[in-house]
Coordinates of C-alpha atoms in Angstrom, one line a residue:
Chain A
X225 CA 53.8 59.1 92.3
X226 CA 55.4 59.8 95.6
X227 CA 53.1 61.5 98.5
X228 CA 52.8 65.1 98.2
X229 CA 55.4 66.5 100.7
X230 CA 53.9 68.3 103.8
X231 CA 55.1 72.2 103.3
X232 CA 57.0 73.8 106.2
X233 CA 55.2 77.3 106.9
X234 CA 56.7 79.5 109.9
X235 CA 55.7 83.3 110.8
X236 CA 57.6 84.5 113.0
X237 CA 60.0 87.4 115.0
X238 CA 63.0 85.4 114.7
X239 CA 65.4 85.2 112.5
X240 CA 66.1 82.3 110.6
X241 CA 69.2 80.4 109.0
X242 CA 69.1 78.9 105.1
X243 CA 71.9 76.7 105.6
X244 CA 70.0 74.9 108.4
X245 CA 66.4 75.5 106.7
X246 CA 68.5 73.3 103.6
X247 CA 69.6 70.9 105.6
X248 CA 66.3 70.1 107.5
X249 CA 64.9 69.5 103.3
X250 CA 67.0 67.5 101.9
X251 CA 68.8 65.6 105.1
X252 CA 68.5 61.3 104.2
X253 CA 67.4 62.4 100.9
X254 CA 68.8 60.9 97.7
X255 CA 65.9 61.6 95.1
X256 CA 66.0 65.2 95.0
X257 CA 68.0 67.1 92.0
X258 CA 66.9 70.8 92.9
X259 CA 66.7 73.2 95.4
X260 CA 66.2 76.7 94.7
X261 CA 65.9 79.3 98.0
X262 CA 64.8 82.7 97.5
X263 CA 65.4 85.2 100.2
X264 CA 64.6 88.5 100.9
X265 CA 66.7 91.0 102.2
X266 CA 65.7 94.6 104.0
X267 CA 67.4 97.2 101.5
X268 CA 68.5 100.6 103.2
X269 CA 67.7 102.2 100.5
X270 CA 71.1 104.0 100.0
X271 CA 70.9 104.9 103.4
X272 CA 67.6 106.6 104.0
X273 CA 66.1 103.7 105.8
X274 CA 66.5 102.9 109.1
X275 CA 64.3 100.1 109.6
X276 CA 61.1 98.2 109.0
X277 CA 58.5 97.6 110.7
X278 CA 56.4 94.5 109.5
X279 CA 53.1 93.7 110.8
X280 CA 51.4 90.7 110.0
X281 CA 47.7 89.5 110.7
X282 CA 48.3 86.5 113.4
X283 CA 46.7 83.0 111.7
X284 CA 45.7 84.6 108.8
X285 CA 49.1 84.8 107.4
X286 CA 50.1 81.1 108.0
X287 CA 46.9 80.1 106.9
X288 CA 47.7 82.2 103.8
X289 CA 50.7 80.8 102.9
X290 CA 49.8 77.7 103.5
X291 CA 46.9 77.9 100.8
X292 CA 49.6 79.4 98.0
X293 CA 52.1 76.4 99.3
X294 CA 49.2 73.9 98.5
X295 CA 48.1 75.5 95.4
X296 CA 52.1 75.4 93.9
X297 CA 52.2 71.5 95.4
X298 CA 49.3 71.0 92.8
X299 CA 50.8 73.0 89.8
X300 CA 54.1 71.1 89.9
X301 CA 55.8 68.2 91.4
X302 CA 57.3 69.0 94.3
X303 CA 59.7 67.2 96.9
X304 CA 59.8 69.4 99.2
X305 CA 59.1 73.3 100.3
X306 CA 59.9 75.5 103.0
X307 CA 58.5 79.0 103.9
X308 CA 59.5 81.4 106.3
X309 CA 58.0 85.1 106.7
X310 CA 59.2 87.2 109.8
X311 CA 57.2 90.4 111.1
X312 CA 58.7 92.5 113.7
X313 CA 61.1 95.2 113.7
X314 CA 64.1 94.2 110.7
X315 CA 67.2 96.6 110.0
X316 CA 68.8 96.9 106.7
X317 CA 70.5 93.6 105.7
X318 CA 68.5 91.5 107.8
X319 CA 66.5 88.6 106.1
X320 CA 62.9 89.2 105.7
X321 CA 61.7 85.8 103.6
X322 CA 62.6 82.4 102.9
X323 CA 61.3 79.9 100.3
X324 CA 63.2 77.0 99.6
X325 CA 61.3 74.1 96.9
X326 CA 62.9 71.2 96.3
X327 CA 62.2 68.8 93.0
X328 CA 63.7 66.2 91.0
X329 CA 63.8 68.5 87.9
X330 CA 65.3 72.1 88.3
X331 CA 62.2 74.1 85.9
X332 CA 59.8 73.0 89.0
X333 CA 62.0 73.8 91.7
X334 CA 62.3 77.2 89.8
X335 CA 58.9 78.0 88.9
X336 CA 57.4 76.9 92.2
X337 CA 59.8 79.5 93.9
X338 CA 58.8 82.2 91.9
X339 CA 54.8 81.1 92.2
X340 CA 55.1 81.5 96.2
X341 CA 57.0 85.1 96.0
X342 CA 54.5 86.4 93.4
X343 CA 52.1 85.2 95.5
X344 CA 53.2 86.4 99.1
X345 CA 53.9 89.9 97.9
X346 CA 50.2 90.1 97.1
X347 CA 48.3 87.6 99.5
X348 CA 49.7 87.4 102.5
X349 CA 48.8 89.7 105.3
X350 CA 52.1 91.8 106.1
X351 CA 52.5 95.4 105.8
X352 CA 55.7 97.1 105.9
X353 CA 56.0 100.6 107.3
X354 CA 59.2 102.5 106.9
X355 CA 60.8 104.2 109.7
X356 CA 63.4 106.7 108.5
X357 CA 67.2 107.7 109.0
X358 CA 66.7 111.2 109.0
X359 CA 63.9 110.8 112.3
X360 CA 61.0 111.4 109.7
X361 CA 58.0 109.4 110.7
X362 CA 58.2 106.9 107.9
X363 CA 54.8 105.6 106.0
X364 CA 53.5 102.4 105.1
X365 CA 54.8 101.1 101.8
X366 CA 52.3 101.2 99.1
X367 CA 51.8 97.8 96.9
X368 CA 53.4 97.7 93.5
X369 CA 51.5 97.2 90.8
X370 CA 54.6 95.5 89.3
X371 CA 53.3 93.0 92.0
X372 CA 49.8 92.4 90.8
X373 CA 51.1 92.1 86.9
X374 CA 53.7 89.2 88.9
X375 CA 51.1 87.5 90.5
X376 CA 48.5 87.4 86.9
X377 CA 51.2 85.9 85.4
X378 CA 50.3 82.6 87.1
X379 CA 46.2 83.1 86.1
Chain B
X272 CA 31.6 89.9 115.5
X273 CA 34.9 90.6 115.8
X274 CA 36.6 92.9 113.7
X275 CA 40.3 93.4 113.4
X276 CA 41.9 96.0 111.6
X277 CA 45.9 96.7 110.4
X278 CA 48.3 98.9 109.1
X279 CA 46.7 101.7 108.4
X280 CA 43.2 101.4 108.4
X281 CA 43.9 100.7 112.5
X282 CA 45.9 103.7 112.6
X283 CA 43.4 106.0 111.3
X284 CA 40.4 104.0 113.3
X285 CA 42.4 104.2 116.2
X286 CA 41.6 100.6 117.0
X287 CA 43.1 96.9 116.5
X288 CA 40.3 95.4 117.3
X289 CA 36.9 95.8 118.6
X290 CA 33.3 93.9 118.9
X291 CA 30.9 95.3 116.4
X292 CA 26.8 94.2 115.7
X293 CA 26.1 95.7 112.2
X294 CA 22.5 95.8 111.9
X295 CA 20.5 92.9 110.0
X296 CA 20.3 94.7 106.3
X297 CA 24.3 95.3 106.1
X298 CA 25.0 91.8 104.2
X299 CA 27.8 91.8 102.1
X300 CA 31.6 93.2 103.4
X301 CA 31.2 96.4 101.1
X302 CA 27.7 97.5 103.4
X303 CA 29.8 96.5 106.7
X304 CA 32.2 99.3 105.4
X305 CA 29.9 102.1 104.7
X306 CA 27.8 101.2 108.1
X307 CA 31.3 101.6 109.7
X308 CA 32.3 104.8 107.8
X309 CA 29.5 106.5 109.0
X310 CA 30.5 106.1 112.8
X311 CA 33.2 108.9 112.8
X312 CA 36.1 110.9 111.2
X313 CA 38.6 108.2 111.8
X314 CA 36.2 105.3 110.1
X315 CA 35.7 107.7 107.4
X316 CA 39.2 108.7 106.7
X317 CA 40.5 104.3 106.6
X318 CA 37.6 103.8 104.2
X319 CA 37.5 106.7 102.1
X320 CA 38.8 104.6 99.2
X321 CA 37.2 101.5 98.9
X322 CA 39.3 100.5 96.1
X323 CA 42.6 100.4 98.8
X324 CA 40.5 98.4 101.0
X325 CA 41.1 94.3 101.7
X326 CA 39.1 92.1 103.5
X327 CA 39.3 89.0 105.5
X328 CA 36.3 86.7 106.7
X329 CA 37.5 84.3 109.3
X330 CA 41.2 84.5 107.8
X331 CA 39.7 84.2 104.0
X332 CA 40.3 87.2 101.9
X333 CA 36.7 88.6 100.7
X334 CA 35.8 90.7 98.1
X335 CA 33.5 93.6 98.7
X336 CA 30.4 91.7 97.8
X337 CA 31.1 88.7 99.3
X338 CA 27.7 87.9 102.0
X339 CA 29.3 87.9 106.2
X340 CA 27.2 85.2 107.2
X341 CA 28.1 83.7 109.8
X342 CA 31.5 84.9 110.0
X343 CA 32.7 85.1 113.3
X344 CA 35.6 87.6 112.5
X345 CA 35.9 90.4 110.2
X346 CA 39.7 92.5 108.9
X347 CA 39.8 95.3 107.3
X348 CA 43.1 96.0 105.5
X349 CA 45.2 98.2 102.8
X350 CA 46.8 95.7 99.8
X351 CA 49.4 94.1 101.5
X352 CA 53.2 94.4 100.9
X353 CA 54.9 91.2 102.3
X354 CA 57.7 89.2 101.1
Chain C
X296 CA 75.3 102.7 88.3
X297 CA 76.9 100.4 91.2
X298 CA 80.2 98.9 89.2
X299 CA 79.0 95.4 88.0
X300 CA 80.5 93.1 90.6
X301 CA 82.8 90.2 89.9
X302 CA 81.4 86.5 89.9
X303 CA 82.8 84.0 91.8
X304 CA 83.5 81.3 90.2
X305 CA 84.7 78.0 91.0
X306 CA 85.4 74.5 89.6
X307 CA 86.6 72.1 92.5
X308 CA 86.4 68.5 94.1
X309 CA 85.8 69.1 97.4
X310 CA 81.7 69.4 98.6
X311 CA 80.7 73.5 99.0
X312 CA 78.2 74.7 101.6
X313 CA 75.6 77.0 100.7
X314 CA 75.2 78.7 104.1
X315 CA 78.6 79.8 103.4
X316 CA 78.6 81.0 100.4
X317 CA 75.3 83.5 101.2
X318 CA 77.0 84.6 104.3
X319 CA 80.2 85.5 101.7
X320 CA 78.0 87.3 98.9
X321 CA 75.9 89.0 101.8
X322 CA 78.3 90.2 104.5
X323 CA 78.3 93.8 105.4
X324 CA 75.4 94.5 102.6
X325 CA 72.5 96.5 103.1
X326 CA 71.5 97.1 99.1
X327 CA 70.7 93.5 98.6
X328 CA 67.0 92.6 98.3
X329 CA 67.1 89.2 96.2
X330 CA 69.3 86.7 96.8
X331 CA 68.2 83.3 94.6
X332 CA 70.2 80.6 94.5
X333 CA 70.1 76.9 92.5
X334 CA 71.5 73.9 94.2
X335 CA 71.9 71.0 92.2
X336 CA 71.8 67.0 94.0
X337 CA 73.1 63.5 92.8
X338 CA 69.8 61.9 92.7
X339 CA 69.7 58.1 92.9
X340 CA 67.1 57.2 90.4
X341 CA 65.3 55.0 92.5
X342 CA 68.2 53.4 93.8
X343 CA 69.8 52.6 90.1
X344 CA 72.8 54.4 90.7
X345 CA 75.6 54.4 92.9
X346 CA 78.0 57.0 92.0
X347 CA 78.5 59.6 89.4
X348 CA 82.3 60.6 87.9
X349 CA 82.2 63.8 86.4
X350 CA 84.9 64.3 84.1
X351 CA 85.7 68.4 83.2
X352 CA 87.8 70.4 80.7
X353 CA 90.3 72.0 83.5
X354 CA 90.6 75.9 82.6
X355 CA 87.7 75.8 79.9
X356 CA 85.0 74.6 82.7
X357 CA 86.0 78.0 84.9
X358 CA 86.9 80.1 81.7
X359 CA 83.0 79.1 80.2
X360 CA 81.2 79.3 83.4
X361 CA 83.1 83.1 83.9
X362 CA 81.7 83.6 79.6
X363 CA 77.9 82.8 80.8
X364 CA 78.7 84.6 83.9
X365 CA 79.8 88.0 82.3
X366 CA 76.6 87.5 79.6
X367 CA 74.1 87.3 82.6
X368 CA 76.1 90.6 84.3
X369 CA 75.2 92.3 81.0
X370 CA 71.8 91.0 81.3
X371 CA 70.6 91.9 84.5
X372 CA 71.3 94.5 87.1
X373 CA 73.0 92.0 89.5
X374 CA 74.6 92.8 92.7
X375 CA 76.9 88.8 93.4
X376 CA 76.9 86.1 91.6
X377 CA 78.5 82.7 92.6
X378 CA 79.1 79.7 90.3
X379 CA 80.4 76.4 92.0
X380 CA 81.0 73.3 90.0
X381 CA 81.8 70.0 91.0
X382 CA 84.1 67.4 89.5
X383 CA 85.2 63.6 90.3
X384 CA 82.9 61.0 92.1
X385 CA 79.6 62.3 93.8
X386 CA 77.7 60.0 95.2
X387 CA 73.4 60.5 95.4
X388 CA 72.4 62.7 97.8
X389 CA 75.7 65.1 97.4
X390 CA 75.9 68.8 96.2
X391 CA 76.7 68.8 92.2
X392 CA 76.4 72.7 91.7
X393 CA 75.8 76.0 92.9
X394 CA 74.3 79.2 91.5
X395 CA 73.6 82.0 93.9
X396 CA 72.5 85.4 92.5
X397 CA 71.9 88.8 94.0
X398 CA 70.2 91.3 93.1
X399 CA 67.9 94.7 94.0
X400 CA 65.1 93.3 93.1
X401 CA 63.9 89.8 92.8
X402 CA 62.6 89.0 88.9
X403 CA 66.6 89.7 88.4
X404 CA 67.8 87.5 91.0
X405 CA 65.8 84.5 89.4
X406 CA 66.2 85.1 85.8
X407 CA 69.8 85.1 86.3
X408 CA 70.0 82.0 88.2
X409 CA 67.8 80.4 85.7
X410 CA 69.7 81.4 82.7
X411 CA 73.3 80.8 84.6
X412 CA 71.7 77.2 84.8
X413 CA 70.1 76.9 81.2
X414 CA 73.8 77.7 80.0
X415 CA 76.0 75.4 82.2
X416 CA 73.9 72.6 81.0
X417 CA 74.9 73.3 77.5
X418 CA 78.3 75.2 77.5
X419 CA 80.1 73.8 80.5
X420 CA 82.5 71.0 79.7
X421 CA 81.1 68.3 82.6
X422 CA 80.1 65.3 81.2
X423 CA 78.5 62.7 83.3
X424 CA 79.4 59.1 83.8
X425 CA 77.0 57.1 85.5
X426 CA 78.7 53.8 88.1
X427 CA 75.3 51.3 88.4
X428 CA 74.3 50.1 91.8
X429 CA 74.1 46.3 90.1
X430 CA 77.8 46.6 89.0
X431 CA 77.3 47.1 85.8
X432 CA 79.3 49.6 83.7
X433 CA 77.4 52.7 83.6
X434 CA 77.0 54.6 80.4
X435 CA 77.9 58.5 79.6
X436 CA 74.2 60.8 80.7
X437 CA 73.4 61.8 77.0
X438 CA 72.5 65.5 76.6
X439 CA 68.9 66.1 76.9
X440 CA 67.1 67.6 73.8
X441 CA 65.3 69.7 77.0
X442 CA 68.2 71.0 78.2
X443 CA 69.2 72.6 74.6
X444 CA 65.5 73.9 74.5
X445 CA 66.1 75.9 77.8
X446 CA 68.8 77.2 76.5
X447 CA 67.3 78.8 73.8
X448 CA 64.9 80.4 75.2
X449 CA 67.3 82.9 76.2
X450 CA 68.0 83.9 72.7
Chain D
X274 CA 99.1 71.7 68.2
X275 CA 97.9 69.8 71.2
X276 CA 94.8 67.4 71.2
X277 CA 92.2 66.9 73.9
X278 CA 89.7 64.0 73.8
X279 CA 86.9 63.9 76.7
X280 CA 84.2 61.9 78.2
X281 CA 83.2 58.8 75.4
X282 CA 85.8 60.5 72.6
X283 CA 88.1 59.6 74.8
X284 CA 87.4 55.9 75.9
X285 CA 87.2 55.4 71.7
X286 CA 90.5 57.1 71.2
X287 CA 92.3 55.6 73.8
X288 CA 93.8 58.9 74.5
X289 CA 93.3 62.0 76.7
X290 CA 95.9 63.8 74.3
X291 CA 98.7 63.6 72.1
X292 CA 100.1 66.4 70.3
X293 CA 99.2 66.1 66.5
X294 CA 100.7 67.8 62.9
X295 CA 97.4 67.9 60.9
X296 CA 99.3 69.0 57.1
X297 CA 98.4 72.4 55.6
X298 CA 95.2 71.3 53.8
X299 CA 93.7 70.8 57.1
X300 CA 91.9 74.2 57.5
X301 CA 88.4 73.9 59.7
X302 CA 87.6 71.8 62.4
X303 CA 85.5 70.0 60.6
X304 CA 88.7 69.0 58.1
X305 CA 90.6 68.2 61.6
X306 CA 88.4 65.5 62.4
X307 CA 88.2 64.0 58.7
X308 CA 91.6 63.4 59.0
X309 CA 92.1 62.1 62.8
X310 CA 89.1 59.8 61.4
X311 CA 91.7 58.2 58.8
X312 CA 93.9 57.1 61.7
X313 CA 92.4 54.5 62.6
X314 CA 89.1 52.1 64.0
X315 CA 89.5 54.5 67.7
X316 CA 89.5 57.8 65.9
X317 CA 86.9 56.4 63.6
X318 CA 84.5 55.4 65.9
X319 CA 84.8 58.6 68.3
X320 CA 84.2 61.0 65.0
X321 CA 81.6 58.3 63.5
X322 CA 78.6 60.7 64.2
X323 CA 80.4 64.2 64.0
X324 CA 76.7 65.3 64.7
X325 CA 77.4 64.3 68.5
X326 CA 80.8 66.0 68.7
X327 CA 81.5 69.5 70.1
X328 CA 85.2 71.3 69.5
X329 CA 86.8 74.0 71.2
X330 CA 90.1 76.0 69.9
X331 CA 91.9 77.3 73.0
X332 CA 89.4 76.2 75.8
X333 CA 86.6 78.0 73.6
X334 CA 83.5 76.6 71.6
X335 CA 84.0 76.0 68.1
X336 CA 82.0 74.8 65.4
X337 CA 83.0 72.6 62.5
X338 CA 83.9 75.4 60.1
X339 CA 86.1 77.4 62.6
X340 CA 89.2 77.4 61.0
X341 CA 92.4 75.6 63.2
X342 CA 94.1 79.0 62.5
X343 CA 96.9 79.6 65.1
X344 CA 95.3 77.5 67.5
X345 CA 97.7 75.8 69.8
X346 CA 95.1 73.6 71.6
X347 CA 92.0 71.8 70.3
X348 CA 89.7 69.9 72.2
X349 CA 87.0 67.2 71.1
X350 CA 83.7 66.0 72.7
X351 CA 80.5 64.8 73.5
X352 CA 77.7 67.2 74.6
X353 CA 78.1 68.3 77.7
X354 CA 75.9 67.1 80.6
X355 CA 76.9 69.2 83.7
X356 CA 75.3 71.5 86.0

């Protein structure tokens, strides 16, 4: 068995670039046969969103990632992984999240992907609030319970 | 301890952070929030329903019953909606 | 209903680059939310192999990868979808295939890439020849039992 | 009617096509490769396990009772191993 790849957490303002993010996984690599990305994008919601405003609890939310990182490098066996969360102010069409997992076989790469989205949405510490076109004070998005059912899945 | 609050539990408490010393018989995280709730209007309205409440000891999420200790920091938030 | 959006698809020789093809599915959006995609590598096998030829059916490889494409359309509410397939040598390390799937929300986004994957296994005509690192002549990559099992699942 | 051999069906054959004049009583695809098989040791060998052999009329999958019909292309090979 190869060592158990180190994962690559990052919270942060910025934005962030999955070409590069790619390259930086699989550079000098010749063993690897999958990578699936997920990204998340801010949706305008056919117009009536201006922006969002994410908030994030400082440590905590690396520190939570990085548990649900090590918990999917023990489910399945993974090459590589990558996870980037911004907070901040992000307009429609900007990128929100990145996770990239790498594996030699493309069911791990896939599963692992969808493990750490589950699992963000309803363990890390962000919180969106809304702020709207039309100059309405926006509120704070409520959590899905589409999200929790996502996350059992996994139990 | 410290305790930390976000979204909008700190919007209705008006606070980010602040120090607090909860008295020796409030033990688990669901006694810390009804000592706090009795403080004033705006602790009352963020905790009014427990069951939208999170908590974090030092960085760790926390169920209501789970014991403080020795925990150096406390966070009170709503279910989060990241990702 | 948006109007279902047309898949790009492509069967070529030349290497593809994923960065690219995002910033062509994404450009101008602000309705995306999901944007998964599946990259498949050349892996080395531990250093067993130097090369693979992949050998294609030109005009049935784009005209069955467009068939899977339309099914997953049907399937899902899907915003883009991107299919890039390589043929000739590839060497480990190198970029095989593409998948890239958009979508509102982001159980779509992966359920199509996964079963745009499941089905190229089985219905694209690529077969893979493998060139040995010792010299030797390399066999044809026999279909995997596993592969056809995937692809069921979808059914 | 034009025929395309692939992959290992090729290599056996010799050929990546050749146009072909199967005779009336060659209906299915399945009949098709009985009687390329009757050619000789090349055909013979790529059609030995017709288990392992896929068909397509006109750049689409067919299985071995899909009658030849009108095609004007058929193509033979192994399982495919892309993506």
């Amino acid at each position: 068995m190869a060592p158990q790849p180190t994962p690559a957490v990052r919270v942060q303002a910025e934005d962030f670039d999955l070409g590069r993010e790619q390259a930086l996984l699989t550079r000098g690599r010749r063993d690897i046969g999958a990578l699936v990305s997920f990204l998340g994008l801010c949706r305008d919601e056919d117009g009536a969103l201006e922006a969002l405003e994410l908030e994030h609890y400082p440590g905590m939310a690396e520190a939570e990632i990085r548990r649900v990182a090590d918990e999917a490098l023990e489910r399945w066996p993974l090459q590589g992984l990558t996870v980037i969360h911004r907070f901040g102010r992000i307009q429609p069409g900007e990128q929100i999240v990145l996770v990239l997992a790498a594996a030699r076989h493309r069911a791990d790469a896939f599963a692992a992907a969808a493990f750490l989205m589950d699992f963000l949405k309803t363990r890390a510490p962000f919180w969106k609030k809304e702020r709207r076109a039309d100059g309405a004070s926006g509120d704070w998005v409520s959590a899905k319970s589409e999200d929790e059912a996502a996350a059992d899945r996994w139990r | 301890m410290k305790a930390l609050y976000f979204a909008w539990v700190r919007e209705r408490i008006g606070l980010a952070e602040e120090e607090i010393a909860p008295p020796r018989e409030v033990v688990t995280v669901r006694e810390l929030i009804e000592w706090l709730s009795a403080r004033d209007e705006g602790y009352a309205a963020a905790f009014a329903n427990p069951a939208t409440i999170r908590a974090a000891l030092d960085k760790t999420h926390a169920g209501p019953d789970a014991p403080i200790g020795a925990a150096r920091e406390i966070a009170f938030f709503p279910p989060m909606t990241g990702g």
